[in-house]
Structure formats: structure tokens, C-alpha cells
Amino acid sequence: MERPGQYDKMLFGAVMLLALCGVVMVYSSSSVVALKSYNDPAFFMRRQVLWALVGLAAMAYTMRRDYR
């Protein structure tokens, strides 16, 4: 049985890696369109980073809650 405040480090690492890969993929696939449409190649990447941070904050909050 895990103590309160403990988390699965492998699962946490996998989530962080997937979030990072998602940000990289969004930037690599949308930089040209964003440059043409918004004159800013990082427009969609910044939005992805913002929502990734919101999701990670929600994850951090729910990690500390007892689900039982």
C-alpha cells in the first residue's frame, strides 16, 4: 500500500514525455500555417503549452486527492 503523497514515477514520467512530445508535434506540424495566418510560427505551440500546463496542474491537484 502506498503512503499518501506517493505517486508512480514511471507513469508520471510517461505523462510528462507524452506532453512534451505533443508540444513538439504541434509546433512541427503547424509552424508554417501559423506563420502564414498569424505571422507567428509559435502561435499554436503556445496555446498547446498553455493547455498542457492547465492539464498538468489538474493532474497535480488530483494526485493529492484521495479517490476513495
mmCIF file of N, CA, C and O in Angstrom:
data_model
loop_
_atom_site.group_PDB
_atom_site.id
_atom_site.type_symbol
_atom_site.label_atom_id
_atom_site.label_comp_id
_atom_site.label_asym_id
_atom_site.label_seq_id
_atom_site.Cartn_x
_atom_site.Cartn_y
_atom_site.Cartn_z
ATOM 1 N N MET A 1 0.840 -1.183 0.000
ATOM 2 C CA MET A 1 0.000 0.000 0.000
ATOM 3 C C MET A 1 0.886 1.248 0.000
ATOM 4 O O MET A 1 1.828 1.344 0.777
ATOM 5 N N GLU A 2 0.594 2.164 -0.865
ATOM 6 C CA GLU A 2 1.392 3.382 -0.960
ATOM 7 C C GLU A 2 0.986 4.377 0.115
ATOM 8 O O GLU A 2 -0.161 4.452 0.518
ATOM 9 N N ARG A 3 1.951 5.123 0.550
ATOM 10 C CA ARG A 3 1.683 6.180 1.521
ATOM 11 C C ARG A 3 1.046 7.366 0.829
ATOM 12 O O ARG A 3 1.233 7.562 -0.374
ATOM 13 N N PRO A 4 0.300 8.179 1.548
ATOM 14 C CA PRO A 4 -0.262 9.396 0.949
ATOM 15 C C PRO A 4 0.856 10.288 0.418
ATOM 16 O O PRO A 4 1.906 10.446 1.043
ATOM 17 N N GLY A 5 0.626 10.853 -0.731
ATOM 18 C CA GLY A 5 1.625 11.721 -1.348
ATOM 19 C C GLY A 5 2.577 10.984 -2.266
ATOM 20 O O GLY A 5 3.383 11.599 -2.952
ATOM 21 N N GLN A 6 2.510 9.646 -2.293
ATOM 22 C CA GLN A 6 3.355 8.865 -3.183
ATOM 23 C C GLN A 6 2.690 8.772 -4.552
ATOM 24 O O GLN A 6 1.469 8.790 -4.659
ATOM 25 N N TYR A 7 3.486 8.671 -5.577
ATOM 26 C CA TYR A 7 2.958 8.534 -6.926
ATOM 27 C C TYR A 7 3.850 7.597 -7.721
ATOM 28 O O TYR A 7 4.996 7.341 -7.357
ATOM 29 N N ASP A 8 3.327 7.079 -8.787
ATOM 30 C CA ASP A 8 4.055 6.169 -9.655
ATOM 31 C C ASP A 8 4.982 6.986 -10.543
ATOM 32 O O ASP A 8 4.533 7.713 -11.430
ATOM 33 N N LYS A 9 6.261 6.850 -10.319
ATOM 34 C CA LYS A 9 7.242 7.668 -11.042
ATOM 35 C C LYS A 9 7.306 7.308 -12.531
ATOM 36 O O LYS A 9 7.512 8.177 -13.363
ATOM 37 N N MET A 10 7.108 6.064 -12.853
ATOM 38 C CA MET A 10 7.124 5.659 -14.262
ATOM 39 C C MET A 10 5.920 6.244 -15.002
ATOM 40 O O MET A 10 6.060 6.738 -16.123
ATOM 41 N N LEU A 11 4.768 6.187 -14.387
ATOM 42 C CA LEU A 11 3.575 6.753 -15.007
ATOM 43 C C LEU A 11 3.701 8.268 -15.138
ATOM 44 O O LEU A 11 3.355 8.851 -16.175
ATOM 45 N N PHE A 12 4.214 8.923 -14.113
ATOM 46 C CA PHE A 12 4.423 10.369 -14.159
ATOM 47 C C PHE A 12 5.399 10.737 -15.269
ATOM 48 O O PHE A 12 5.181 11.676 -16.032
ATOM 49 N N GLY A 13 6.474 9.977 -15.392
ATOM 50 C CA GLY A 13 7.449 10.221 -16.455
ATOM 51 C C GLY A 13 6.852 10.021 -17.838
ATOM 52 O O GLY A 13 7.136 10.789 -18.757
ATOM 53 N N ALA A 14 6.009 9.008 -17.978
ATOM 54 C CA ALA A 14 5.365 8.756 -19.269
ATOM 55 C C ALA A 14 4.420 9.895 -19.640
ATOM 56 O O ALA A 14 4.372 10.326 -20.797
ATOM 57 N N VAL A 15 3.680 10.395 -18.666
ATOM 58 C CA VAL A 15 2.763 11.519 -18.917
ATOM 59 C C VAL A 15 3.553 12.758 -19.319
ATOM 60 O O VAL A 15 3.179 13.463 -20.267
ATOM 61 N N MET A 16 4.636 13.036 -18.628
ATOM 62 C CA MET A 16 5.450 14.212 -18.961
ATOM 63 C C MET A 16 6.071 14.065 -20.351
ATOM 64 O O MET A 16 6.105 15.035 -21.120
ATOM 65 N N LEU A 17 6.538 12.873 -20.686
ATOM 66 C CA LEU A 17 7.119 12.642 -22.007
ATOM 67 C C LEU A 17 6.072 12.810 -23.104
ATOM 68 O O LEU A 17 6.345 13.429 -24.140
ATOM 69 N N LEU A 18 4.866 12.296 -22.879
ATOM 70 C CA LEU A 18 3.803 12.459 -23.864
ATOM 71 C C LEU A 18 3.389 13.918 -24.025
ATOM 72 O O LEU A 18 3.117 14.372 -25.143
ATOM 73 N N ALA A 19 3.344 14.664 -22.923
ATOM 74 C CA ALA A 19 3.006 16.085 -23.012
ATOM 75 C C ALA A 19 4.078 16.835 -23.806
ATOM 76 O O ALA A 19 3.756 17.669 -24.660
ATOM 77 N N LEU A 20 5.337 16.525 -23.553
ATOM 78 C CA LEU A 20 6.427 17.167 -24.288
ATOM 79 C C LEU A 20 6.386 16.796 -25.770
ATOM 80 O O LEU A 20 6.542 17.665 -26.638
ATOM 81 N N CYS A 21 6.155 15.523 -26.063
ATOM 82 C CA CYS A 21 6.051 15.099 -27.467
ATOM 83 C C CYS A 21 4.879 15.786 -28.158
ATOM 84 O O CYS A 21 4.986 16.156 -29.325
ATOM 85 N N GLY A 22 3.778 15.971 -27.449
ATOM 86 C CA GLY A 22 2.629 16.657 -28.032
ATOM 87 C C GLY A 22 2.943 18.088 -28.400
ATOM 88 O O GLY A 22 2.563 18.567 -29.474
ATOM 89 N N VAL A 23 3.660 18.780 -27.534
ATOM 90 C CA VAL A 23 4.033 20.170 -27.818
ATOM 91 C C VAL A 23 4.964 20.236 -29.026
ATOM 92 O O VAL A 23 4.782 21.069 -29.917
ATOM 93 N N VAL A 24 5.929 19.331 -29.082
ATOM 94 C CA VAL A 24 6.865 19.311 -30.216
ATOM 95 C C VAL A 24 6.130 18.996 -31.514
ATOM 96 O O VAL A 24 6.373 19.628 -32.547
ATOM 97 N N MET A 25 5.218 18.037 -31.472
ATOM 98 C CA MET A 25 4.469 17.662 -32.675
ATOM 99 C C MET A 25 3.572 18.797 -33.161
ATOM 100 O O MET A 25 3.470 19.039 -34.363
ATOM 101 N N VAL A 26 2.936 19.490 -32.244
ATOM 102 C CA VAL A 26 2.087 20.622 -32.642
ATOM 103 C C VAL A 26 2.938 21.695 -33.305
ATOM 104 O O VAL A 26 2.565 22.249 -34.336
ATOM 105 N N TYR A 27 4.095 21.985 -32.729
ATOM 106 C CA TYR A 27 4.948 23.014 -33.319
ATOM 107 C C TYR A 27 5.444 22.593 -34.702
ATOM 108 O O TYR A 27 5.394 23.386 -35.647
ATOM 109 N N SER A 28 5.902 21.349 -34.818
ATOM 110 C CA SER A 28 6.465 20.926 -36.099
ATOM 111 C C SER A 28 5.409 20.820 -37.199
ATOM 112 O O SER A 28 5.725 20.996 -38.369
ATOM 113 N N SER A 29 4.171 20.549 -36.823
ATOM 114 C CA SER A 29 3.146 20.388 -37.855
ATOM 115 C C SER A 29 2.386 21.671 -38.170
ATOM 116 O O SER A 29 1.700 21.736 -39.189
ATOM 117 N N SER A 30 2.501 22.697 -37.331
ATOM 118 C CA SER A 30 1.680 23.884 -37.560
ATOM 119 C C SER A 30 2.462 25.188 -37.668
ATOM 120 O O SER A 30 1.849 26.240 -37.808
ATOM 121 N N SER A 31 3.766 25.134 -37.627
ATOM 122 C CA SER A 31 4.529 26.383 -37.629
ATOM 123 C C SER A 31 4.370 27.162 -38.939
ATOM 124 O O SER A 31 4.267 28.388 -38.926
ATOM 125 N N VAL A 32 4.316 26.470 -40.072
ATOM 126 C CA VAL A 32 4.193 27.158 -41.359
ATOM 127 C C VAL A 32 2.813 27.804 -41.483
ATOM 128 O O VAL A 32 2.682 28.957 -41.897
ATOM 129 N N VAL A 33 1.769 27.066 -41.100
ATOM 130 C CA VAL A 33 0.408 27.609 -41.160
ATOM 131 C C VAL A 33 0.268 28.794 -40.214
ATOM 132 O O VAL A 33 -0.329 29.813 -40.553
ATOM 133 N N ALA A 34 0.830 28.670 -39.014
ATOM 134 C CA ALA A 34 0.746 29.764 -38.049
ATOM 135 C C ALA A 34 1.515 30.990 -38.542
ATOM 136 O O ALA A 34 1.078 32.127 -38.330
ATOM 137 N N LEU A 35 2.630 30.776 -39.198
ATOM 138 C CA LEU A 35 3.394 31.900 -39.739
ATOM 139 C C LEU A 35 2.604 32.621 -40.819
ATOM 140 O O LEU A 35 2.553 33.852 -40.848
ATOM 141 N N LYS A 36 1.961 31.862 -41.688
ATOM 142 C CA LYS A 36 1.169 32.474 -42.760
ATOM 143 C C LYS A 36 -0.087 33.153 -42.222
ATOM 144 O O LYS A 36 -0.452 34.237 -42.657
ATOM 145 N N SER A 37 -0.763 32.504 -41.296
ATOM 146 C CA SER A 37 -2.048 33.016 -40.809
ATOM 147 C C SER A 37 -1.908 34.094 -39.741
ATOM 148 O O SER A 37 -2.670 35.056 -39.720
ATOM 149 N N TYR A 38 -0.963 33.904 -38.817
ATOM 150 C CA TYR A 38 -0.855 34.804 -37.661
ATOM 151 C C TYR A 38 0.474 35.548 -37.593
ATOM 152 O O TYR A 38 0.724 36.266 -36.631
ATOM 153 N N ASN A 39 1.336 35.338 -38.563
ATOM 154 C CA ASN A 39 2.659 35.965 -38.608
ATOM 155 C C ASN A 39 3.479 35.622 -37.359
ATOM 156 O O ASN A 39 4.254 36.431 -36.869
ATOM 157 N N ASP A 40 3.251 34.427 -36.828
ATOM 158 C CA ASP A 40 3.939 33.961 -35.625
ATOM 159 C C ASP A 40 4.037 32.434 -35.700
ATOM 160 O O ASP A 40 3.020 31.750 -35.563
ATOM 161 N N PRO A 41 5.218 31.885 -35.921
ATOM 162 C CA PRO A 41 5.320 30.432 -36.077
ATOM 163 C C PRO A 41 5.012 29.648 -34.800
ATOM 164 O O PRO A 41 4.720 28.464 -34.854
ATOM 165 N N ALA A 42 5.043 30.279 -33.652
ATOM 166 C CA ALA A 42 4.812 29.577 -32.387
ATOM 167 C C ALA A 42 3.403 29.801 -31.834
ATOM 168 O O ALA A 42 3.141 29.472 -30.683
ATOM 169 N N PHE A 43 2.491 30.318 -32.636
ATOM 170 C CA PHE A 43 1.144 30.635 -32.150
ATOM 171 C C PHE A 43 0.445 29.406 -31.576
ATOM 172 O O PHE A 43 -0.031 29.425 -30.440
ATOM 173 N N PHE A 44 0.376 28.328 -32.347
ATOM 174 C CA PHE A 44 -0.322 27.131 -31.897
ATOM 175 C C PHE A 44 0.461 26.408 -30.799
ATOM 176 O O PHE A 44 -0.133 25.787 -29.914
ATOM 177 N N MET A 45 1.786 26.482 -30.853
ATOM 178 C CA MET A 45 2.587 25.845 -29.817
ATOM 179 C C MET A 45 2.336 26.488 -28.455
ATOM 180 O O MET A 45 2.211 25.801 -27.455
ATOM 181 N N ARG A 46 2.245 27.815 -28.425
ATOM 182 C CA ARG A 46 1.971 28.499 -27.149
ATOM 183 C C ARG A 46 0.616 28.095 -26.585
ATOM 184 O O ARG A 46 0.476 27.908 -25.383
ATOM 185 N N ARG A 47 -0.382 27.955 -27.456
ATOM 186 C CA ARG A 47 -1.697 27.503 -26.994
ATOM 187 C C ARG A 47 -1.610 26.077 -26.461
ATOM 188 O O ARG A 47 -2.219 25.749 -25.440
ATOM 189 N N GLN A 48 -0.840 25.219 -27.129
ATOM 190 C CA GLN A 48 -0.687 23.841 -26.676
ATOM 191 C C GLN A 48 0.024 23.797 -25.327
ATOM 192 O O GLN A 48 -0.359 23.021 -24.443
ATOM 193 N N VAL A 49 1.052 24.619 -25.163
ATOM 194 C CA VAL A 49 1.768 24.667 -23.887
ATOM 195 C C VAL A 49 0.844 25.151 -22.778
ATOM 196 O O VAL A 49 0.854 24.601 -21.668
ATOM 197 N N LEU A 50 0.035 26.159 -23.064
ATOM 198 C CA LEU A 50 -0.904 26.665 -22.060
ATOM 199 C C LEU A 50 -1.853 25.570 -21.599
ATOM 200 O O LEU A 50 -2.031 25.348 -20.396
ATOM 201 N N TRP A 51 -2.463 24.854 -22.537
ATOM 202 C CA TRP A 51 -3.404 23.802 -22.173
ATOM 203 C C TRP A 51 -2.701 22.602 -21.543
ATOM 204 O O TRP A 51 -3.273 21.927 -20.676
ATOM 205 N N ALA A 52 -1.465 22.343 -21.933
ATOM 206 C CA ALA A 52 -0.701 21.277 -21.279
ATOM 207 C C ALA A 52 -0.440 21.641 -19.821
ATOM 208 O O ALA A 52 -0.547 20.791 -18.935
ATOM 209 N N LEU A 53 -0.116 22.911 -19.562
ATOM 210 C CA LEU A 53 0.099 23.353 -18.184
ATOM 211 C C LEU A 53 -1.188 23.282 -17.364
ATOM 212 O O LEU A 53 -1.159 22.899 -16.188
ATOM 213 N N VAL A 54 -2.313 23.638 -17.973
ATOM 214 C CA VAL A 54 -3.604 23.518 -17.281
ATOM 215 C C VAL A 54 -3.868 22.048 -16.940
ATOM 216 O O VAL A 54 -4.276 21.722 -15.815
ATOM 217 N N GLY A 55 -3.622 21.163 -17.888
ATOM 218 C CA GLY A 55 -3.820 19.735 -17.645
ATOM 219 C C GLY A 55 -2.881 19.191 -16.593
ATOM 220 O O GLY A 55 -3.278 18.386 -15.738
ATOM 221 N N LEU A 56 -1.636 19.636 -16.613
ATOM 222 C CA LEU A 56 -0.675 19.179 -15.603
ATOM 223 C C LEU A 56 -1.023 19.718 -14.213
ATOM 224 O O LEU A 56 -0.830 19.025 -13.212
ATOM 225 N N ALA A 57 -1.552 20.930 -14.158
ATOM 226 C CA ALA A 57 -1.994 21.470 -12.863
ATOM 227 C C ALA A 57 -3.180 20.670 -12.333
ATOM 228 O O ALA A 57 -3.248 20.366 -11.136
ATOM 229 N N ALA A 58 -4.101 20.312 -13.215
ATOM 230 C CA ALA A 58 -5.239 19.477 -12.797
ATOM 231 C C ALA A 58 -4.753 18.102 -12.349
ATOM 232 O O ALA A 58 -5.255 17.546 -11.369
ATOM 233 N N MET A 59 -3.759 17.575 -13.029
ATOM 234 C CA MET A 59 -3.190 16.292 -12.624
ATOM 235 C C MET A 59 -2.544 16.398 -11.247
ATOM 236 O O MET A 59 -2.732 15.530 -10.392
ATOM 237 N N ALA A 60 -1.787 17.477 -11.016
ATOM 238 C CA ALA A 60 -1.137 17.664 -9.721
ATOM 239 C C ALA A 60 -2.172 17.779 -8.601
ATOM 240 O O ALA A 60 -1.980 17.238 -7.505
ATOM 241 N N TYR A 61 -3.268 18.455 -8.883
ATOM 242 C CA TYR A 61 -4.337 18.594 -7.887
ATOM 243 C C TYR A 61 -4.979 17.236 -7.579
ATOM 244 O O TYR A 61 -5.158 16.873 -6.418
ATOM 245 N N THR A 62 -5.297 16.490 -8.637
ATOM 246 C CA THR A 62 -5.976 15.212 -8.413
ATOM 247 C C THR A 62 -5.031 14.153 -7.848
ATOM 248 O O THR A 62 -5.486 13.207 -7.209
ATOM 249 N N MET A 63 -3.730 14.302 -8.064
ATOM 250 C CA MET A 63 -2.777 13.367 -7.462
ATOM 251 C C MET A 63 -2.785 13.453 -5.938
ATOM 252 O O MET A 63 -2.491 12.482 -5.263
ATOM 253 N N ARG A 64 -3.138 14.604 -5.417
ATOM 254 C CA ARG A 64 -3.121 14.816 -3.974
ATOM 255 C C ARG A 64 -4.467 14.514 -3.316
ATOM 256 O O ARG A 64 -4.576 14.586 -2.098
ATOM 257 N N ARG A 65 -5.467 14.215 -4.100
ATOM 258 C CA ARG A 65 -6.796 13.917 -3.568
ATOM 259 C C ARG A 65 -6.954 12.420 -3.347
ATOM 260 O O ARG A 65 -6.462 11.621 -4.138
ATOM 261 N N ASP A 66 -7.660 12.053 -2.313
ATOM 262 C CA ASP A 66 -7.950 10.645 -2.069
ATOM 263 C C ASP A 66 -9.153 10.260 -2.913
ATOM 264 O O ASP A 66 -10.232 10.849 -2.793
ATOM 265 N N TYR A 67 -8.985 9.289 -3.781
ATOM 266 C CA TYR A 67 -10.063 8.920 -4.686
ATOM 267 C C TYR A 67 -11.094 7.993 -4.043
ATOM 268 O O TYR A 67 -12.090 7.667 -4.636
ATOM 269 N N ARG A 68 -10.834 7.559 -2.847
ATOM 270 C CA ARG A 68 -11.780 6.629 -2.195
ATOM 271 C C ARG A 68 -12.879 7.392 -1.542
ATOM 272 O O ARG A 68 -13.019 8.082 -0.762
#
